[in-house]
Amino acid sequence: MLTIAVSKGRIFEDALPLLAEAGIKPLDDPKKSRKLILNTTREDVRLVIIRATDVPTFVEYGAADLGIAGKDVLLEHGAENLYEPLDLGIAGCRLMTAAPVGAPDISGRIRVATKYVKTAQKYFADQGIQAEIIKLYGSMELAPLVGLADCIVDLVDTGNTLKANGLEARDLITNITSRLVVNKASMKMKHHAIQTLLGQFENTLSER
Ligand code: PRT
Ligand code: MG
């Protein structure tokens, strides 16, 4: 049995066609079902549906053999205890700094609101900028509007969310796509099954 951890939101949407190419289709409609374990058209493969930020944890501890996780989540979690063999090229976006439209660049110590604490800390340290990082779990865009922070670090896709809140993207920290991650022990114990699946994903991706 191979267990694949995947989050329910946009990653799942983008992953479905890829999984389908490998013969993996959930037996229940994940949008309607409240099941957290979905059996699939392949008897040897099941999906576990979890929060995006929990995917690396499940895979690291072997609760799932494989997982699909955004690079943003992997950077923040740390991926030393996982294999990351494949960039799936799905759920693409950019991790960026953003500030109120027209606000001057702040010199000296800045306050940054983000859920990407470690990644932001490293980024500003590398830039030689003194930053106080304020951890938020959501609605980062609000922080500069109410004086909680000078800027934010968040994911940007279309830019509509920033725009709707009077913010503008400033600096690109890194481009983000979703990656296939593999538990290290599973890679040894279930080598054949995992390599076969990796090959199928690679074939599909190379045809895109
Ligand atoms: O709730 P939780 O944070 O646990 O996860 P989730 O339910 O949001 O999970 P899911 O499955 O949606 O996956 C999140 C992953 O999708 C992230 O880790 C990224 O790797 C990837 N991704 C790609 C995005 C975006 N694009 C994205 N635009 N995740 C979030 N956003 C948000 C962003 O945070 C901002 O609020 O969308 C807004 C910006 O979008 P635009 O189009 O307005 O710029
Ligand atoms: Mg979300």
PDB file of C-alpha atoms and ligand atoms in Angstrom:
ATOM      1  CA  MET A   1       0.000   0.000   0.000  1.00  0.00           C
ATOM      2  CA  LEU A   2       1.237   3.474  -0.901  1.00  0.00           C
ATOM      3  CA  THR A   3      -0.185   6.408   1.063  1.00  0.00           C
ATOM      4  CA  ILE A   4      -0.014   9.855  -0.540  1.00  0.00           C
ATOM      5  CA  ALA A   5      -0.596  12.974   1.575  1.00  0.00           C
ATOM      6  CA  VAL A   6      -2.175  15.900  -0.186  1.00  0.00           C
ATOM      7  CA  SER A   7      -3.993  19.070   0.881  1.00  0.00           C
ATOM      8  CA  LYS A   8      -7.530  19.729  -0.228  1.00  0.00           C
ATOM      9  CA  GLY A   9      -7.207  23.174  -1.793  1.00  0.00           C
ATOM     10  CA  ARG A  10      -5.552  24.285  -4.992  1.00  0.00           C
ATOM     11  CA  ILE A  11      -2.768  21.707  -4.825  1.00  0.00           C
ATOM     12  CA  PHE A  12      -5.324  18.933  -4.949  1.00  0.00           C
ATOM     13  CA  GLU A  13      -7.029  20.506  -7.956  1.00  0.00           C
ATOM     14  CA  ASP A  14      -3.762  20.705  -9.838  1.00  0.00           C
ATOM     15  CA  ALA A  15      -2.593  17.271  -8.680  1.00  0.00           C
ATOM     16  CA  LEU A  16      -5.736  15.392  -9.756  1.00  0.00           C
ATOM     17  CA  PRO A  17      -4.877  15.238 -13.484  1.00  0.00           C
ATOM     18  CA  LEU A  18      -1.334  14.144 -12.650  1.00  0.00           C
ATOM     19  CA  LEU A  19      -2.578  11.397 -10.334  1.00  0.00           C
ATOM     20  CA  ALA A  20      -5.162  10.334 -12.927  1.00  0.00           C
ATOM     21  CA  GLU A  21      -2.401   9.794 -15.493  1.00  0.00           C
ATOM     22  CA  ALA A  22      -0.882   7.309 -13.063  1.00  0.00           C
ATOM     23  CA  GLY A  23      -4.243   5.564 -12.749  1.00  0.00           C
ATOM     24  CA  ILE A  24      -5.018   7.113  -9.379  1.00  0.00           C
ATOM     25  CA  LYS A  25      -8.542   8.507  -9.098  1.00  0.00           C
ATOM     26  CA  PRO A  26     -10.226   9.018  -5.728  1.00  0.00           C
ATOM     27  CA  LEU A  27     -13.307   6.815  -5.289  1.00  0.00           C
ATOM     28  CA  ASP A  28     -15.104   9.600  -3.413  1.00  0.00           C
ATOM     29  CA  ASP A  29     -15.399  13.170  -4.616  1.00  0.00           C
ATOM     30  CA  PRO A  30     -13.067  14.978  -2.200  1.00  0.00           C
ATOM     31  CA  LYS A  31     -15.140  18.157  -2.548  1.00  0.00           C
ATOM     32  CA  LYS A  32     -18.239  16.419  -1.211  1.00  0.00           C
ATOM     33  CA  SER A  33     -16.755  13.768   1.036  1.00  0.00           C
ATOM     34  CA  ARG A  34     -15.675  14.449   4.597  1.00  0.00           C
ATOM     35  CA  LYS A  35     -13.459  11.382   4.566  1.00  0.00           C
ATOM     36  CA  LEU A  36      -9.837  12.024   5.405  1.00  0.00           C
ATOM     37  CA  ILE A  37      -8.674   8.796   3.793  1.00  0.00           C
ATOM     38  CA  LEU A  38      -9.717   8.344   0.184  1.00  0.00           C
ATOM     39  CA  ASN A  39      -9.369   5.012  -1.526  1.00  0.00           C
ATOM     40  CA  THR A  40      -8.567   5.195  -5.208  1.00  0.00           C
ATOM     41  CA  THR A  41      -9.013   3.297  -8.454  1.00  0.00           C
ATOM     42  CA  ARG A  42      -5.656   1.727  -7.650  1.00  0.00           C
ATOM     43  CA  GLU A  43      -6.065  -0.769  -4.855  1.00  0.00           C
ATOM     44  CA  ASP A  44      -2.483  -0.210  -3.748  1.00  0.00           C
ATOM     45  CA  VAL A  45      -2.795   3.578  -3.444  1.00  0.00           C
ATOM     46  CA  ARG A  46      -4.760   5.716  -0.990  1.00  0.00           C
ATOM     47  CA  LEU A  47      -4.813   9.457  -0.398  1.00  0.00           C
ATOM     48  CA  VAL A  48      -4.838  11.158   2.981  1.00  0.00           C
ATOM     49  CA  ILE A  49      -6.300  14.654   2.966  1.00  0.00           C
ATOM     50  CA  ILE A  50      -4.570  17.054   5.356  1.00  0.00           C
ATOM     51  CA  ARG A  51      -3.651  20.700   5.817  1.00  0.00           C
ATOM     52  CA  ALA A  52      -1.014  21.861   3.349  1.00  0.00           C
ATOM     53  CA  THR A  53       1.354  22.743   6.179  1.00  0.00           C
ATOM     54  CA  ASP A  54       1.041  19.251   7.690  1.00  0.00           C
ATOM     55  CA  VAL A  55       2.142  17.359   4.564  1.00  0.00           C
ATOM     56  CA  PRO A  56       5.892  17.369   5.359  1.00  0.00           C
ATOM     57  CA  THR A  57       5.191  16.169   8.911  1.00  0.00           C
ATOM     58  CA  PHE A  58       3.089  13.199   7.773  1.00  0.00           C
ATOM     59  CA  VAL A  59       5.722  12.185   5.232  1.00  0.00           C
ATOM     60  CA  GLU A  60       8.671  12.719   7.551  1.00  0.00           C
ATOM     61  CA  TYR A  61       7.173  10.392  10.173  1.00  0.00           C
ATOM     62  CA  GLY A  62       6.135   7.795   7.601  1.00  0.00           C
ATOM     63  CA  ALA A  63       2.411   8.288   8.173  1.00  0.00           C
ATOM     64  CA  ALA A  64       2.383   8.844   4.424  1.00  0.00           C
ATOM     65  CA  ASP A  65       4.949   7.404   1.994  1.00  0.00           C
ATOM     66  CA  LEU A  66       4.636  10.318  -0.373  1.00  0.00           C
ATOM     67  CA  GLY A  67       3.234  13.809  -0.283  1.00  0.00           C
ATOM     68  CA  ILE A  68       2.609  16.806  -2.470  1.00  0.00           C
ATOM     69  CA  ALA A  69       3.663  20.057  -0.843  1.00  0.00           C
ATOM     70  CA  GLY A  70       4.324  23.641  -1.886  1.00  0.00           C
ATOM     71  CA  LYS A  71       7.972  24.703  -1.879  1.00  0.00           C
ATOM     72  CA  ASP A  72       6.901  27.502   0.497  1.00  0.00           C
ATOM     73  CA  VAL A  73       5.779  24.910   3.039  1.00  0.00           C
ATOM     74  CA  LEU A  74       8.940  22.833   2.538  1.00  0.00           C
ATOM     75  CA  LEU A  75      11.234  25.851   2.972  1.00  0.00           C
ATOM     76  CA  GLU A  76       9.486  26.750   6.188  1.00  0.00           C
ATOM     77  CA  HIS A  77       9.301  23.204   7.553  1.00  0.00           C
ATOM     78  CA  GLY A  78      12.833  22.248   6.549  1.00  0.00           C
ATOM     79  CA  ALA A  79      13.213  19.324   4.156  1.00  0.00           C
ATOM     80  CA  GLU A  80      16.383  17.648   5.468  1.00  0.00           C
ATOM     81  CA  ASN A  81      14.420  14.609   6.632  1.00  0.00           C
ATOM     82  CA  LEU A  82      12.604  14.107   3.336  1.00  0.00           C
ATOM     83  CA  TYR A  83      13.462  13.309  -0.236  1.00  0.00           C
ATOM     84  CA  GLU A  84      12.251  15.851  -2.758  1.00  0.00           C
ATOM     85  CA  PRO A  85      12.742  14.025  -6.054  1.00  0.00           C
ATOM     86  CA  LEU A  86      10.344  15.874  -8.327  1.00  0.00           C
ATOM     87  CA  ASP A  87       9.162  19.385  -9.085  1.00  0.00           C
ATOM     88  CA  LEU A  88       5.569  18.845 -10.206  1.00  0.00           C
ATOM     89  CA  GLY A  89       5.313  22.376 -11.588  1.00  0.00           C
ATOM     90  CA  ILE A  90       1.787  22.775 -10.195  1.00  0.00           C
ATOM     91  CA  ALA A  91       0.158  25.407  -7.950  1.00  0.00           C
ATOM     92  CA  GLY A  92       2.760  27.947  -9.037  1.00  0.00           C
ATOM     93  CA  CYS A  93       3.098  31.331  -7.380  1.00  0.00           C
ATOM     94  CA  ARG A  94       5.747  33.683  -5.992  1.00  0.00           C
ATOM     95  CA  LEU A  95       6.840  34.311  -2.421  1.00  0.00           C
ATOM     96  CA  MET A  96       7.229  38.075  -2.207  1.00  0.00           C
ATOM     97  CA  THR A  97       7.475  41.035   0.072  1.00  0.00           C
ATOM     98  CA  ALA A  98       4.621  43.509  -0.230  1.00  0.00           C
ATOM     99  CA  ALA A  99       3.937  46.955   1.198  1.00  0.00           C
ATOM    100  CA  PRO A 100       1.272  49.667   0.943  1.00  0.00           C
ATOM    101  CA  VAL A 101       1.130  51.231  -2.516  1.00  0.00           C
ATOM    102  CA  GLY A 102       3.608  54.098  -2.736  1.00  0.00           C
ATOM    103  CA  ALA A 103       5.002  53.601   0.770  1.00  0.00           C
ATOM    104  CA  PRO A 104       8.688  54.566   0.888  1.00  0.00           C
ATOM    105  CA  ASP A 105      11.299  51.881   1.509  1.00  0.00           C
ATOM    106  CA  ILE A 106      12.000  51.854   5.199  1.00  0.00           C
ATOM    107  CA  SER A 107      15.579  52.118   6.330  1.00  0.00           C
ATOM    108  CA  GLY A 108      16.642  50.688   9.640  1.00  0.00           C
ATOM    109  CA  ARG A 109      14.619  48.125  11.508  1.00  0.00           C
ATOM    110  CA  ILE A 110      11.391  46.993   9.846  1.00  0.00           C
ATOM    111  CA  ARG A 111       8.439  44.982  11.067  1.00  0.00           C
ATOM    112  CA  VAL A 112       7.281  42.156   8.854  1.00  0.00           C
ATOM    113  CA  ALA A 113       4.066  40.156   9.225  1.00  0.00           C
ATOM    114  CA  THR A 114       4.061  36.652   7.759  1.00  0.00           C
ATOM    115  CA  LYS A 115       3.317  33.016   8.323  1.00  0.00           C
ATOM    116  CA  TYR A 116       6.702  32.224   6.770  1.00  0.00           C
ATOM    117  CA  VAL A 117       8.769  33.156   9.816  1.00  0.00           C
ATOM    118  CA  LYS A 118      11.931  31.148   9.124  1.00  0.00           C
ATOM    119  CA  THR A 119      11.995  31.908   5.422  1.00  0.00           C
ATOM    120  CA  ALA A 120      11.460  35.627   6.030  1.00  0.00           C
ATOM    121  CA  GLN A 121      14.088  35.713   8.778  1.00  0.00           C
ATOM    122  CA  LYS A 122      16.641  34.146   6.467  1.00  0.00           C
ATOM    123  CA  TYR A 123      15.700  36.381   3.541  1.00  0.00           C
ATOM    124  CA  PHE A 124      16.072  39.663   5.455  1.00  0.00           C
ATOM    125  CA  ALA A 125      19.249  38.474   7.170  1.00  0.00           C
ATOM    126  CA  ASP A 126      20.739  37.658   3.744  1.00  0.00           C
ATOM    127  CA  GLN A 127      19.733  41.160   2.576  1.00  0.00           C
ATOM    128  CA  GLY A 128      21.399  42.718   5.612  1.00  0.00           C
ATOM    129  CA  ILE A 129      18.056  44.170   6.692  1.00  0.00           C
ATOM    130  CA  GLN A 130      17.112  44.193  10.368  1.00  0.00           C
ATOM    131  CA  ALA A 131      13.632  42.751  10.546  1.00  0.00           C
ATOM    132  CA  GLU A 132      11.336  41.962  13.413  1.00  0.00           C
ATOM    133  CA  ILE A 133       9.140  39.110  12.223  1.00  0.00           C
ATOM    134  CA  ILE A 134       5.564  38.938  13.498  1.00  0.00           C
ATOM    135  CA  LYS A 135       3.987  35.516  13.064  1.00  0.00           C
ATOM    136  CA  LEU A 136       0.431  35.489  11.714  1.00  0.00           C
ATOM    137  CA  TYR A 137      -1.668  32.534  10.608  1.00  0.00           C
ATOM    138  CA  GLY A 138      -3.666  34.354   7.943  1.00  0.00           C
ATOM    139  CA  SER A 139      -4.918  37.676   6.563  1.00  0.00           C
ATOM    140  CA  MET A 140      -1.366  38.981   6.381  1.00  0.00           C
ATOM    141  CA  GLU A 141      -2.545  41.753   4.039  1.00  0.00           C
ATOM    142  CA  LEU A 142      -4.292  43.422   6.930  1.00  0.00           C
ATOM    143  CA  ALA A 143      -1.143  43.962   8.988  1.00  0.00           C
ATOM    144  CA  PRO A 144       0.295  47.018   7.169  1.00  0.00           C
ATOM    145  CA  LEU A 145      -3.165  48.602   6.946  1.00  0.00           C
ATOM    146  CA  VAL A 146      -3.634  48.670  10.702  1.00  0.00           C
ATOM    147  CA  GLY A 147      -0.075  49.523  11.671  1.00  0.00           C
ATOM    148  CA  LEU A 148       0.936  46.063  12.825  1.00  0.00           C
ATOM    149  CA  ALA A 149       3.773  45.805  10.306  1.00  0.00           C
ATOM    150  CA  ASP A 150       5.586  47.808   7.628  1.00  0.00           C
ATOM    151  CA  CYS A 151       5.368  45.026   5.106  1.00  0.00           C
ATOM    152  CA  ILE A 152       4.377  41.409   4.656  1.00  0.00           C
ATOM    153  CA  VAL A 153       5.869  38.271   3.180  1.00  0.00           C
ATOM    154  CA  ASP A 154       3.237  36.206   1.396  1.00  0.00           C
ATOM    155  CA  LEU A 155       2.412  34.217  -1.704  1.00  0.00           C
ATOM    156  CA  VAL A 156       1.318  36.151  -4.763  1.00  0.00           C
ATOM    157  CA  ASP A 157      -0.390  34.665  -7.777  1.00  0.00           C
ATOM    158  CA  THR A 158      -2.503  37.145  -9.744  1.00  0.00           C
ATOM    159  CA  GLY A 159      -1.757  40.010  -7.363  1.00  0.00           C
ATOM    160  CA  ASN A 160      -5.494  40.631  -6.897  1.00  0.00           C
ATOM    161  CA  THR A 161      -5.429  40.057  -3.145  1.00  0.00           C
ATOM    162  CA  LEU A 162      -2.676  42.629  -2.663  1.00  0.00           C
ATOM    163  CA  LYS A 163      -4.404  45.091  -4.976  1.00  0.00           C
ATOM    164  CA  ALA A 164      -7.745  44.743  -3.194  1.00  0.00           C
ATOM    165  CA  ASN A 165      -6.007  45.745   0.028  1.00  0.00           C
ATOM    166  CA  GLY A 166      -3.980  48.679  -1.259  1.00  0.00           C
ATOM    167  CA  LEU A 167      -0.708  46.765  -1.262  1.00  0.00           C
ATOM    168  CA  GLU A 168       1.868  46.186  -3.980  1.00  0.00           C
ATOM    169  CA  ALA A 169       4.419  43.430  -4.492  1.00  0.00           C
ATOM    170  CA  ARG A 170       7.988  44.575  -3.926  1.00  0.00           C
ATOM    171  CA  ASP A 171      10.757  41.969  -3.937  1.00  0.00           C
ATOM    172  CA  LEU A 172      10.697  38.390  -5.150  1.00  0.00           C
ATOM    173  CA  ILE A 173      11.998  36.012  -2.498  1.00  0.00           C
ATOM    174  CA  THR A 174      11.563  32.865  -4.554  1.00  0.00           C
ATOM    175  CA  ASN A 175       9.344  31.226  -7.152  1.00  0.00           C
ATOM    176  CA  ILE A 176       7.129  28.483  -5.740  1.00  0.00           C
ATOM    177  CA  THR A 177       5.781  25.251  -7.200  1.00  0.00           C
ATOM    178  CA  SER A 178       4.593  22.042  -5.571  1.00  0.00           C
ATOM    179  CA  ARG A 179       7.016  19.187  -5.071  1.00  0.00           C
ATOM    180  CA  LEU A 180       6.664  15.476  -4.614  1.00  0.00           C
ATOM    181  CA  VAL A 181       8.227  14.472  -1.308  1.00  0.00           C
ATOM    182  CA  VAL A 182       9.043  10.944  -0.204  1.00  0.00           C
ATOM    183  CA  ASN A 183       9.642   9.363   3.190  1.00  0.00           C
ATOM    184  CA  LYS A 184      13.253   8.173   3.401  1.00  0.00           C
ATOM    185  CA  ALA A 185      12.484   4.684   4.744  1.00  0.00           C
ATOM    186  CA  SER A 186       9.648   4.180   2.225  1.00  0.00           C
ATOM    187  CA  MET A 187      12.046   5.028  -0.594  1.00  0.00           C
ATOM    188  CA  LYS A 188      14.088   1.962   0.453  1.00  0.00           C
ATOM    189  CA  MET A 189      11.298  -0.394   1.548  1.00  0.00           C
ATOM    190  CA  LYS A 190       8.885   0.380  -1.293  1.00  0.00           C
ATOM    191  CA  HIS A 191      11.515   1.266  -3.843  1.00  0.00           C
ATOM    192  CA  HIS A 192       9.927  -0.406  -6.853  1.00  0.00           C
ATOM    193  CA  ALA A 193       6.424   0.974  -6.335  1.00  0.00           C
ATOM    194  CA  ILE A 194       7.700   4.488  -5.671  1.00  0.00           C
ATOM    195  CA  GLN A 195      10.137   4.497  -8.597  1.00  0.00           C
ATOM    196  CA  THR A 196       7.355   3.323 -10.909  1.00  0.00           C
ATOM    197  CA  LEU A 197       5.092   6.125  -9.729  1.00  0.00           C
ATOM    198  CA  LEU A 198       7.904   8.678 -10.051  1.00  0.00           C
ATOM    199  CA  GLY A 199       8.472   7.484 -13.619  1.00  0.00           C
ATOM    200  CA  GLN A 200       4.783   7.899 -14.425  1.00  0.00           C
ATOM    201  CA  PHE A 201       4.737  11.440 -13.051  1.00  0.00           C
ATOM    202  CA  GLU A 202       7.912  12.290 -14.943  1.00  0.00           C
ATOM    203  CA  ASN A 203       6.422  11.004 -18.200  1.00  0.00           C
ATOM    204  CA  THR A 204       3.266  13.046 -17.756  1.00  0.00           C
ATOM    205  CA  LEU A 205       5.264  16.170 -16.892  1.00  0.00           C
ATOM    206  CA  SER A 206       7.596  15.780 -19.869  1.00  0.00           C
ATOM    207  CA  GLU A 207       4.586  15.632 -22.196  1.00  0.00           C
ATOM    208  CA  ARG A 208       3.221  18.940 -20.904  1.00  0.00           C
TER     209      ARG A 208
HETATM  210  O1  PRT B   1      -5.013  26.706   4.853  1.00  0.00           O
HETATM  211  P1  PRT B   1      -3.598  26.230   4.676  1.00  0.00           P
HETATM  212  O2  PRT B   1      -2.581  27.352   4.650  1.00  0.00           O
HETATM  213  O3  PRT B   1      -3.175  25.106   5.547  1.00  0.00           O
HETATM  214  O4  PRT B   1      -3.551  25.593   3.232  1.00  0.00           O
HETATM  215  P2  PRT B   1      -4.574  25.759   2.034  1.00  0.00           P
HETATM  216  O5  PRT B   1      -5.893  25.200   2.418  1.00  0.00           O
HETATM  217  O6  PRT B   1      -4.496  27.140   1.499  1.00  0.00           O
HETATM  218  O7  PRT B   1      -3.918  24.723   1.067  1.00  0.00           O
HETATM  219  P3  PRT B   1      -3.929  24.642  -0.491  1.00  0.00           P
HETATM  220  O8  PRT B   1      -4.158  23.217  -0.847  1.00  0.00           O
HETATM  221  O9  PRT B   1      -4.758  25.728  -1.082  1.00  0.00           O
HETATM  222  O10 PRT B   1      -2.423  24.876  -0.826  1.00  0.00           O
HETATM  223  C1  PRT B   1      -1.711  25.985  -0.415  1.00  0.00           C
HETATM  224  C2  PRT B   1      -0.476  25.938  -1.294  1.00  0.00           C
HETATM  225  O11 PRT B   1      -0.837  26.320  -2.612  1.00  0.00           O
HETATM  226  C3  PRT B   1       0.603  26.887  -0.838  1.00  0.00           C
HETATM  227  O12 PRT B   1       1.439  26.268   0.111  1.00  0.00           O
HETATM  228  C4  PRT B   1       1.323  27.196  -2.147  1.00  0.00           C
HETATM  229  O13 PRT B   1       2.356  26.269  -2.376  1.00  0.00           O
HETATM  230  C5  PRT B   1       0.225  27.009  -3.223  1.00  0.00           C
HETATM  231  N1  PRT B   1      -0.298  28.295  -3.726  1.00  0.00           N
HETATM  232  C6  PRT B   1      -0.199  28.700  -5.007  1.00  0.00           C
HETATM  233  C7  PRT B   1      -0.949  29.257  -3.054  1.00  0.00           C
HETATM  234  C8  PRT B   1      -1.200  30.299  -3.958  1.00  0.00           C
HETATM  235  N2  PRT B   1      -0.741  29.904  -5.181  1.00  0.00           N
HETATM  236  C9  PRT B   1      -1.883  31.503  -3.510  1.00  0.00           C
HETATM  237  N3  PRT B   1      -2.096  32.407  -4.307  1.00  0.00           N
HETATM  238  N4  PRT B   1      -1.334  29.358  -1.758  1.00  0.00           N
HETATM  239  C10 PRT B   1      -1.986  30.469  -1.366  1.00  0.00           C
HETATM  240  N5  PRT B   1      -2.255  31.538  -2.174  1.00  0.00           N
HETATM  241  C11 PRT B   1      -2.975  32.693  -1.541  1.00  0.00           C
HETATM  242  C12 PRT B   1      -2.001  33.729  -0.965  1.00  0.00           C
HETATM  243  O14 PRT B   1      -1.594  33.351   0.340  1.00  0.00           O
HETATM  244  C13 PRT B   1      -2.859  35.002  -0.950  1.00  0.00           C
HETATM  245  O15 PRT B   1      -3.732  35.020   0.139  1.00  0.00           O
HETATM  246  O16 PRT B   1      -3.754  33.394  -2.469  1.00  0.00           O
HETATM  247  C14 PRT B   1      -3.679  34.790  -2.219  1.00  0.00           C
HETATM  248  C15 PRT B   1      -2.962  35.489  -3.333  1.00  0.00           C
HETATM  249  O17 PRT B   1      -3.499  35.138  -4.560  1.00  0.00           O
HETATM  250  P4  PRT B   1      -3.655  36.248  -5.699  1.00  0.00           P
HETATM  251  O18 PRT B   1      -4.037  35.486  -6.913  1.00  0.00           O
HETATM  252  O19 PRT B   1      -4.717  37.184  -5.244  1.00  0.00           O
HETATM  253  O20 PRT B   1      -2.315  36.932  -5.870  1.00  0.00           O
HETATM  254 MG    MG B   2      -5.651  28.547   2.475  1.00  0.00          MG
END
